[in-house]
mmCIF file of C-alpha atoms in Angstrom:
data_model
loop_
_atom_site.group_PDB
_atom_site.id
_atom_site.type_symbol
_atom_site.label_atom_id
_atom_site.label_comp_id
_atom_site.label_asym_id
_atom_site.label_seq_id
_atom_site.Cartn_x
_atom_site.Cartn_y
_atom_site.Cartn_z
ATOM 1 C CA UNK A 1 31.133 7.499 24.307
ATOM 2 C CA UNK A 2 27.951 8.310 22.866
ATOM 3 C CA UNK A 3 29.116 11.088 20.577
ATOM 4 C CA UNK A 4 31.628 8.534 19.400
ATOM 5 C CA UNK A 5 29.133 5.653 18.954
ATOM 6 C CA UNK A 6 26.913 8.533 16.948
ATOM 7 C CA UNK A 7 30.475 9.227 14.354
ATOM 8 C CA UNK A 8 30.804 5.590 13.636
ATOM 9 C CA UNK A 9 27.150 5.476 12.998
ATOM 10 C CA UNK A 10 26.979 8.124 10.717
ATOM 11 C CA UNK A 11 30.102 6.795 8.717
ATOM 12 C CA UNK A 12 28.832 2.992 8.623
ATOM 13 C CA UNK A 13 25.291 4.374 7.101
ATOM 14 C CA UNK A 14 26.888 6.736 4.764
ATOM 15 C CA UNK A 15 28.310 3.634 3.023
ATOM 16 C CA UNK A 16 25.274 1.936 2.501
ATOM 17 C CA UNK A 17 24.598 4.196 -0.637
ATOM 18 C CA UNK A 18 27.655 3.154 -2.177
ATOM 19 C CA UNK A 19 26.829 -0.684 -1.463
ATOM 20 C CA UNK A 20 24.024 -0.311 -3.008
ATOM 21 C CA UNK A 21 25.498 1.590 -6.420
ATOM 22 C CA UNK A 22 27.904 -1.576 -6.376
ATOM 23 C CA UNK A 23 25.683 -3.818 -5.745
ATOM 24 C CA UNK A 24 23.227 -3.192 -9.036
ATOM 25 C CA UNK A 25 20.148 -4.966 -8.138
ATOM 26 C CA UNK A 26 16.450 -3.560 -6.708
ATOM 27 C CA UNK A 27 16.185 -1.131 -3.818
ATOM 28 C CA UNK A 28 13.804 -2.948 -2.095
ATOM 29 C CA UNK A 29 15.676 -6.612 -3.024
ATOM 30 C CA UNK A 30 19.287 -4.970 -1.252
ATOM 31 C CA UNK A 31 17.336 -3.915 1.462
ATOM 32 C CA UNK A 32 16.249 -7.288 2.398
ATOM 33 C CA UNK A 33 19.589 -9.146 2.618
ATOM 34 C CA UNK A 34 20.651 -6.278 4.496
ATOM 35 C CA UNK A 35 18.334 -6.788 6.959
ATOM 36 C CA UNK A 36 18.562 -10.639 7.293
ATOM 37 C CA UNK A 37 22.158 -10.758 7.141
ATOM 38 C CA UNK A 38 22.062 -8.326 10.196
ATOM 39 C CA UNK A 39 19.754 -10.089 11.796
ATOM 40 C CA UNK A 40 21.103 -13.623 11.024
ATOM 41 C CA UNK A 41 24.600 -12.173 12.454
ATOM 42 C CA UNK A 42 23.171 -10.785 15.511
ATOM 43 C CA UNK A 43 20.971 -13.664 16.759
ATOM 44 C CA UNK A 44 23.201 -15.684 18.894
ATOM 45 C CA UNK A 45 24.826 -12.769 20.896
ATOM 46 C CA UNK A 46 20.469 -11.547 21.221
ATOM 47 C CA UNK A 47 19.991 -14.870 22.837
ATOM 48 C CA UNK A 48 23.099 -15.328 24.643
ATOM 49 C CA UNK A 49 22.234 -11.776 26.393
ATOM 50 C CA UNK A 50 18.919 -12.688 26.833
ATOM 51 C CA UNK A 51 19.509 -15.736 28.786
ATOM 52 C CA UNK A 52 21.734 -14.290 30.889
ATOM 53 C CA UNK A 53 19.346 -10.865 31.478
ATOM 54 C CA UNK A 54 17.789 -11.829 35.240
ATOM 55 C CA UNK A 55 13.800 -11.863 35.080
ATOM 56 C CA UNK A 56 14.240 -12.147 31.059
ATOM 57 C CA UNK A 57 13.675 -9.194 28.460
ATOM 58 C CA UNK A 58 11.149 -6.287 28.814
ATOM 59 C CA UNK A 59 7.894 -7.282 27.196
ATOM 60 C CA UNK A 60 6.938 -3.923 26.607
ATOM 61 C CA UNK A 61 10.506 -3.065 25.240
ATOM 62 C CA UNK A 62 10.379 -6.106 23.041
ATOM 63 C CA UNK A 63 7.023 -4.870 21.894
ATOM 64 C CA UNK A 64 8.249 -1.275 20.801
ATOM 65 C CA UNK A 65 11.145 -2.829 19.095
ATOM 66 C CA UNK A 66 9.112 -4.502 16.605
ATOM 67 C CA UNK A 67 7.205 -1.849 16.285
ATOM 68 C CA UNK A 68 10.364 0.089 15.283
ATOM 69 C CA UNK A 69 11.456 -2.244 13.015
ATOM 70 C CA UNK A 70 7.681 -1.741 11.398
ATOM 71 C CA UNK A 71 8.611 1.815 11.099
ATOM 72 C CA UNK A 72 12.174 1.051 9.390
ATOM 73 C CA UNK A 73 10.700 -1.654 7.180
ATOM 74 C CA UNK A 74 8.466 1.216 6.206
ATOM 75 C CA UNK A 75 10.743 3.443 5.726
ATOM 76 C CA UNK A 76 12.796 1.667 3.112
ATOM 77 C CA UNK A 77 9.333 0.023 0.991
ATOM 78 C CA UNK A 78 8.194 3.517 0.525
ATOM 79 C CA UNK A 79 11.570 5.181 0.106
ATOM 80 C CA UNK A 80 13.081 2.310 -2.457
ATOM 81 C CA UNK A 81 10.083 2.388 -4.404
ATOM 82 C CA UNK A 82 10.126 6.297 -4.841
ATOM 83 C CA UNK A 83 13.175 6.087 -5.903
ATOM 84 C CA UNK A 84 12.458 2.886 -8.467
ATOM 85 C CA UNK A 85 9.288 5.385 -9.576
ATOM 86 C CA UNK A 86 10.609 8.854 -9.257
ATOM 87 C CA UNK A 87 14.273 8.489 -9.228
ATOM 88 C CA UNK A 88 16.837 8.960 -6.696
ATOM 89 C CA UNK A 89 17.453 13.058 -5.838
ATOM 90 C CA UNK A 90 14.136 14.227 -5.025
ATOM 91 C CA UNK A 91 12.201 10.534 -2.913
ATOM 92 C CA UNK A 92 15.793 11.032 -1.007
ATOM 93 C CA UNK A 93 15.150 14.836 -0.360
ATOM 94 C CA UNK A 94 11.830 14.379 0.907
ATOM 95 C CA UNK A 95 12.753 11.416 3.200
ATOM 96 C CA UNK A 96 15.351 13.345 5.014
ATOM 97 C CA UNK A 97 12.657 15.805 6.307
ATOM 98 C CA UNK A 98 12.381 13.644 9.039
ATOM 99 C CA UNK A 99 14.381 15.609 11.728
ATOM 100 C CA UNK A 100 11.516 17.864 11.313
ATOM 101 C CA UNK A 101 8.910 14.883 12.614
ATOM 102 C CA UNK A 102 11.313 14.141 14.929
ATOM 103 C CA UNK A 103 11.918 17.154 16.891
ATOM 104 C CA UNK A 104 7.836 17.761 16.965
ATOM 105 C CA UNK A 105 7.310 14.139 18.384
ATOM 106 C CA UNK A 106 10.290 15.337 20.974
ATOM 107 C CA UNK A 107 8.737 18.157 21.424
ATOM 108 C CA UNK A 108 5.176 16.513 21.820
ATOM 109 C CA UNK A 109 5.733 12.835 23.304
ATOM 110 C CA UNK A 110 8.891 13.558 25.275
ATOM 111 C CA UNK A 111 8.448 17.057 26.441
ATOM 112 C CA UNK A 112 11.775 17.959 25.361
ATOM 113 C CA UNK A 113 12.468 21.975 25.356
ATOM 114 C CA UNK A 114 13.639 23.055 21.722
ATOM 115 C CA UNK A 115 14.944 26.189 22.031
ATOM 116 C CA UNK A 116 14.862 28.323 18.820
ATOM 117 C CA UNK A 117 18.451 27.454 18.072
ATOM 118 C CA UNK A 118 16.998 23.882 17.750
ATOM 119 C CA UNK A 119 15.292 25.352 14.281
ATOM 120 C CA UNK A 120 17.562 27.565 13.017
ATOM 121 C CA UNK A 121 20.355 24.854 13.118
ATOM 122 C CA UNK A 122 18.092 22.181 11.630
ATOM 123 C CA UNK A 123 16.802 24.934 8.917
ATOM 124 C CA UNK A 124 20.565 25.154 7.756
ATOM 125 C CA UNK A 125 21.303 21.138 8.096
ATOM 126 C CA UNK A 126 18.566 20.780 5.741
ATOM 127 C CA UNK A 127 19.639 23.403 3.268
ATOM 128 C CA UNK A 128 22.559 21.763 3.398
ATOM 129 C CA UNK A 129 21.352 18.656 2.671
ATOM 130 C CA UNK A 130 19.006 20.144 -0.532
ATOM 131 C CA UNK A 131 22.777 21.551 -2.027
ATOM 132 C CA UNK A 132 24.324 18.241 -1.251
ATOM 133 C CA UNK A 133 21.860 16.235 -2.958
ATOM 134 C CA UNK A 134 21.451 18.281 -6.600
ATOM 135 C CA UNK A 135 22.340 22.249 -7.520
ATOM 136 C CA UNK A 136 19.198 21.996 -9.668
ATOM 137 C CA UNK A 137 17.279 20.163 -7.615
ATOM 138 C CA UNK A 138 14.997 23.033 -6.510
ATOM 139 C CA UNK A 139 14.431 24.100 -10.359
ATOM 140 C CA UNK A 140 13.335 20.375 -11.242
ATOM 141 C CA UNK A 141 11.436 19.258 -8.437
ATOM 142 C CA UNK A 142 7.766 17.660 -9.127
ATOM 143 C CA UNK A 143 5.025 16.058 -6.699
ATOM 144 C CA UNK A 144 4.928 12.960 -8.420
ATOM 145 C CA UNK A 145 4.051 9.536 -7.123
ATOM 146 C CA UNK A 146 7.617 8.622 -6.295
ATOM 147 C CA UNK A 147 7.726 12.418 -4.242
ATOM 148 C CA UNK A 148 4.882 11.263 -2.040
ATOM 149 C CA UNK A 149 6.300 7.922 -1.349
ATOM 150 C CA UNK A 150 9.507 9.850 -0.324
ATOM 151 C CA UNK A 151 7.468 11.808 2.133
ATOM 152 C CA UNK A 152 6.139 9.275 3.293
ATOM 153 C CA UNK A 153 8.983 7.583 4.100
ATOM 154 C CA UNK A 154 10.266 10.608 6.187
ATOM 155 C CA UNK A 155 6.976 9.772 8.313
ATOM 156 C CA UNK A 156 8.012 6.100 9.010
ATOM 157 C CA UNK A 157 11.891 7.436 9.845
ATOM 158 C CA UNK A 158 10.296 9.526 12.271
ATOM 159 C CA UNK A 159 8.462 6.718 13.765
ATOM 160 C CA UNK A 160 11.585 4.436 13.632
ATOM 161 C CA UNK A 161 13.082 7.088 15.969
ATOM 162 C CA UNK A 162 10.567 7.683 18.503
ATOM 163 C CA UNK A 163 10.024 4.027 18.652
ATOM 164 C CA UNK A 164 13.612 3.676 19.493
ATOM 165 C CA UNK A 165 13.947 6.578 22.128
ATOM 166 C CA UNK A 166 10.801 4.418 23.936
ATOM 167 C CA UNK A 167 12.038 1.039 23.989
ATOM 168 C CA UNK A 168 16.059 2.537 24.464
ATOM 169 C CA UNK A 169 14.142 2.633 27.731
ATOM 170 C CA UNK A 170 13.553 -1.037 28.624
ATOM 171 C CA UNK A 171 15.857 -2.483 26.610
ATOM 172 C CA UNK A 172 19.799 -2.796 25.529
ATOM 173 C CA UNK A 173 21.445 -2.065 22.397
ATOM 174 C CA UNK A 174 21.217 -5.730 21.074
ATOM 175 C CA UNK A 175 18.061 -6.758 22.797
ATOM 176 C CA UNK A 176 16.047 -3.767 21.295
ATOM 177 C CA UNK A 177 17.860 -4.094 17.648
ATOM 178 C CA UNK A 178 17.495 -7.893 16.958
ATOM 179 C CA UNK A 179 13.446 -7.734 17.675
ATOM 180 C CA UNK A 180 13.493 -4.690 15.476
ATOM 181 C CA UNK A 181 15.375 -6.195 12.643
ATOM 182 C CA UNK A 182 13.569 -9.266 12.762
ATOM 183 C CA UNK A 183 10.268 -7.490 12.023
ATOM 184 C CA UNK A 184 11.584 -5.362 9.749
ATOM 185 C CA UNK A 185 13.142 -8.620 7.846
ATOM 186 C CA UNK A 186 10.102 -10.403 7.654
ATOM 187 C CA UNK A 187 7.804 -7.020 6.413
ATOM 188 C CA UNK A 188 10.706 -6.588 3.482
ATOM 189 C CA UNK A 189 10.272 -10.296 2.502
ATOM 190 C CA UNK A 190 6.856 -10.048 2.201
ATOM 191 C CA UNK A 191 6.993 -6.900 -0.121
ATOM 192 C CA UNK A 192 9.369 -7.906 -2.145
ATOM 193 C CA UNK A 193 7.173 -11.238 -2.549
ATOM 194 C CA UNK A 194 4.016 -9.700 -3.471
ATOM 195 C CA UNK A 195 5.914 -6.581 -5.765
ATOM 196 C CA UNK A 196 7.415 -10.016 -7.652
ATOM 197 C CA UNK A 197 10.819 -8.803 -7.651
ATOM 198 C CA UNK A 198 13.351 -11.457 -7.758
ATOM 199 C CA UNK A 199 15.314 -12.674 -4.736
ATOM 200 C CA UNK A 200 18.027 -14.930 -6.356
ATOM 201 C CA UNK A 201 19.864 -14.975 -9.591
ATOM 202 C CA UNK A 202 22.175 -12.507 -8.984
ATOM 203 C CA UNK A 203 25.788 -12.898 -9.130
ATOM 204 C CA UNK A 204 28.253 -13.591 -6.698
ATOM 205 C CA UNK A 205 29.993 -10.034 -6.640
ATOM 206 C CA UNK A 206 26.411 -8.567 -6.040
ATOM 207 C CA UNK A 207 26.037 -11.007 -2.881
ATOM 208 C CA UNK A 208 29.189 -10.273 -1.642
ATOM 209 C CA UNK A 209 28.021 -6.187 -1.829
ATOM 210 C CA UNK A 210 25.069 -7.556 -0.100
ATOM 211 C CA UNK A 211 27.086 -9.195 2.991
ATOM 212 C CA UNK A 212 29.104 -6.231 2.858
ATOM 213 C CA UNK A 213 25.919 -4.001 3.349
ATOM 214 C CA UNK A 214 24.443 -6.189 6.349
ATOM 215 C CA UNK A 215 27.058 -6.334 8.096
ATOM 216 C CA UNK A 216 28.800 -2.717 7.874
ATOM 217 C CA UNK A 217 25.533 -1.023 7.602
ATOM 218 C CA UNK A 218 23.085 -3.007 9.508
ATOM 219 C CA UNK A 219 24.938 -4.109 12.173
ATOM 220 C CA UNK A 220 28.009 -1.837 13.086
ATOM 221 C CA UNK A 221 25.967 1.182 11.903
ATOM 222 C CA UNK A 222 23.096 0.970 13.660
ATOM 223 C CA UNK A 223 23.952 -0.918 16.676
ATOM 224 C CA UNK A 224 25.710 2.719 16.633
ATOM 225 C CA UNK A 225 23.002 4.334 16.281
ATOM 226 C CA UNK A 226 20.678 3.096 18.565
ATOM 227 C CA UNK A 227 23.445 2.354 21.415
ATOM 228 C CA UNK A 228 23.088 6.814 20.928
ATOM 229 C CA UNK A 229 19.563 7.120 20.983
ATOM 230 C CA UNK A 230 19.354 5.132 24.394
ATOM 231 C CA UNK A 231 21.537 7.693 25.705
ATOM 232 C CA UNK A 232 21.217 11.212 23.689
ATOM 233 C CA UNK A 233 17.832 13.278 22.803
ATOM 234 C CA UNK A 234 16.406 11.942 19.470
ATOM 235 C CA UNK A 235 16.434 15.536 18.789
ATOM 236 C CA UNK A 236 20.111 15.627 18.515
ATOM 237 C CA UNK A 237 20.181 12.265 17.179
ATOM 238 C CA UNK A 238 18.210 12.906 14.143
ATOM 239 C CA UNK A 239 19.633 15.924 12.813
ATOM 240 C CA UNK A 240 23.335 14.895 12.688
ATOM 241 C CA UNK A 241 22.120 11.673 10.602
ATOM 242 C CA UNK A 242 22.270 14.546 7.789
ATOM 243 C CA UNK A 243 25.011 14.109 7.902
ATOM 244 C CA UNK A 244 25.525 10.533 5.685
ATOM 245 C CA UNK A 245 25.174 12.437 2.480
ATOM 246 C CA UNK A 246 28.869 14.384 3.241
ATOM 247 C CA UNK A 247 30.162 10.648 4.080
ATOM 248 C CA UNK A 248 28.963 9.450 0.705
ATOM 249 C CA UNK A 249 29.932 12.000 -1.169
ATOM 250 C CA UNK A 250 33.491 12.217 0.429
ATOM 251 C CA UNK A 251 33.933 8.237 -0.565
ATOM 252 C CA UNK A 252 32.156 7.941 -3.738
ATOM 253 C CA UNK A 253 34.355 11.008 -5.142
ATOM 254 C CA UNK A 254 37.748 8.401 -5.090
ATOM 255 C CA UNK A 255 35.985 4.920 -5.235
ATOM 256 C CA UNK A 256 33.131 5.767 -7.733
ATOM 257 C CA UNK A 257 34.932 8.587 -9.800
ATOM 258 C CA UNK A 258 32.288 11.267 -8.522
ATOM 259 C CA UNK A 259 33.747 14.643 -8.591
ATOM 260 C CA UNK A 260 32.418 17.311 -5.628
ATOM 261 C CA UNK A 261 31.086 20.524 -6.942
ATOM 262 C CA UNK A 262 31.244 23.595 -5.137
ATOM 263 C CA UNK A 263 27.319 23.659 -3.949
ATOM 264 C CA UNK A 264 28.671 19.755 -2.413
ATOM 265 C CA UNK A 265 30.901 21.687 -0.122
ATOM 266 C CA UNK A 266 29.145 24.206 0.761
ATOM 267 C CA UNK A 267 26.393 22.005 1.388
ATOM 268 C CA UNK A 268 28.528 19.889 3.585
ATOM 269 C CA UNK A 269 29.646 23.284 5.749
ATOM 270 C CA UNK A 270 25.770 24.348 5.898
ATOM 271 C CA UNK A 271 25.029 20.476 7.613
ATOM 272 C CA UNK A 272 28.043 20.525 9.870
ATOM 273 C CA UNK A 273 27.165 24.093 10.967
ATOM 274 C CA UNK A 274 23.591 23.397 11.297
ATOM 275 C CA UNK A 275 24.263 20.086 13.770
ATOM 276 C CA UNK A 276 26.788 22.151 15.714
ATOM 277 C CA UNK A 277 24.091 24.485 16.662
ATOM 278 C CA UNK A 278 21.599 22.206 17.253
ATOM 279 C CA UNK A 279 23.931 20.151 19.786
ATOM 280 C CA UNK A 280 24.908 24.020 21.301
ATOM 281 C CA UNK A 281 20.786 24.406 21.702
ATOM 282 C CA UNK A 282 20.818 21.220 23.329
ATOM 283 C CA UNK A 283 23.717 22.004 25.506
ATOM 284 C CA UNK A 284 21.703 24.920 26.903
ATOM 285 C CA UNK A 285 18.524 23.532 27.762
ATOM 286 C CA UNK A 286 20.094 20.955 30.210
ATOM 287 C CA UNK A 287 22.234 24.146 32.150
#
């Protein structure tokens, strides 16, 4: 059930690039709706559950929860704007380093054994992942301004994560994501406020792309996502996320005319086989 919660994850996410591509308005601006539609969606089931829940929600699970949602605010500031600043192939790139920070902090904060299949696997996902997002990436890459906002980004993914695997702990699916959301809602508003970028005037096809990205995205994906990270390794987790970039590609190429090159398919083999071994390393460690 969990592996099966993770596929519909990774599928739901892999559409929000396309959303956004239909959508046509800021990174930052689609970000926001998709949060508060989510969160907007989600709140009377959150309070119905909580009402119910004997002895009322974890404080210290509600309290990790925003700070996840912190984390995936983060996240999505610093990655938008790196892509508004340095474009989209190389902010993306750096910000899906994160499986890296992520199986450290396992390794660190949860004690979790990574066996050396662990890096090999994730060394190939992420070569995959390089070929899936440019053949000449590697031969155009620069450190600007909107590269260091990607990598930072990777940082707050990482956090968003961890957070998760913590307050998995204390809390349900719904009663950790709503909190989480919330926060992360309210940080996007804010930014978007102070960076001036407009809110309304848009037109009623890019609203309905918006709705489409809460509620596919935001709610069925990662109510997914984190109903796997209460019950799998963030380790694993993490890693098979790289995966999103195959599911975009695969849909764009009918819906948005986007032809796959060869380095897209091999790129797509190097991911798959790369998760596959870092499940098998997984596998292992808990014989």
């Amino acid at each position: 059930r969990s592996y099966i919660a993770l596929v519909f994850g990774i599928i739901s996410l892999g559409l929000s690039q396309i959303f956004l591509r239909m959508a046509k308005a800021p990174g930052p601006v689609a970000s926001f709706y998709r949060m508060l539609i989510g969160t907007i969606v989600l709140a009377v089931p959150f309070f119905y559950r909580a009402r119910r829940t004997t002895g009322g929600l974890s404080r210290k699970g509600i309290k990790l929860a925003v700070i996840g949602g912190l984390f995936f605010a983060g996240d999505l500031v610093f990655w938008a704007t790196g892509v508004m600043i340095g474009g989209a192939t190389i902010p993306t790139l750096l910000s899906n380093v994160a499986p890296l920070w992520v199986g450290i902090a396992a390794l660190v904060i949860f004690k979790e054994k990574l066996r050396p299949l662990f890096w090999v696997g994730l060394a190939i996902a992420m070569s995959g992942a390089v070929l899936i997002l440019g053949n000449d990436l590697l031969n155009s890459a620069t450190f600007g301004l909107g590269s260091l906002l990607g990598l930072l980004s990777s940082l707050f993914y990482c956090g968003y994560f961890v957070m998760t695997q913590m307050g998995r702990k204390y809390l349900g699916p719904l009663s950790y994501f709503w909190p989480a959301a919330l926060s992360g809602t309210i940080v996007l508003l804010i930014y978007n406020l102070i960076m001036k970028l407009p809110l309304t005037g848009y037109s009623s096809t890019t609203y309905l792309w918006f709705l489409a990205n809460g509620l596919i995205t935001q709610v069925i994906g990662y109510l997914c996502v984190n109903y796997a990270l209460g019950h799998l390794p963030a380790s694993i987790v993490s890693p098979t996320l790289l995966g999103q970039p195959v599911v975009t590609a695969l849909i764009a190429w009918p819906l948005l005319s986007e032809v796959l090159s060869p380095m897209h398919f091999l790129g797509g083999a190097a991911i798959l086989a790369g998760v596959i071994m870092v499940h098998r390393s997984q596998e292992s460690t808990r014989q």
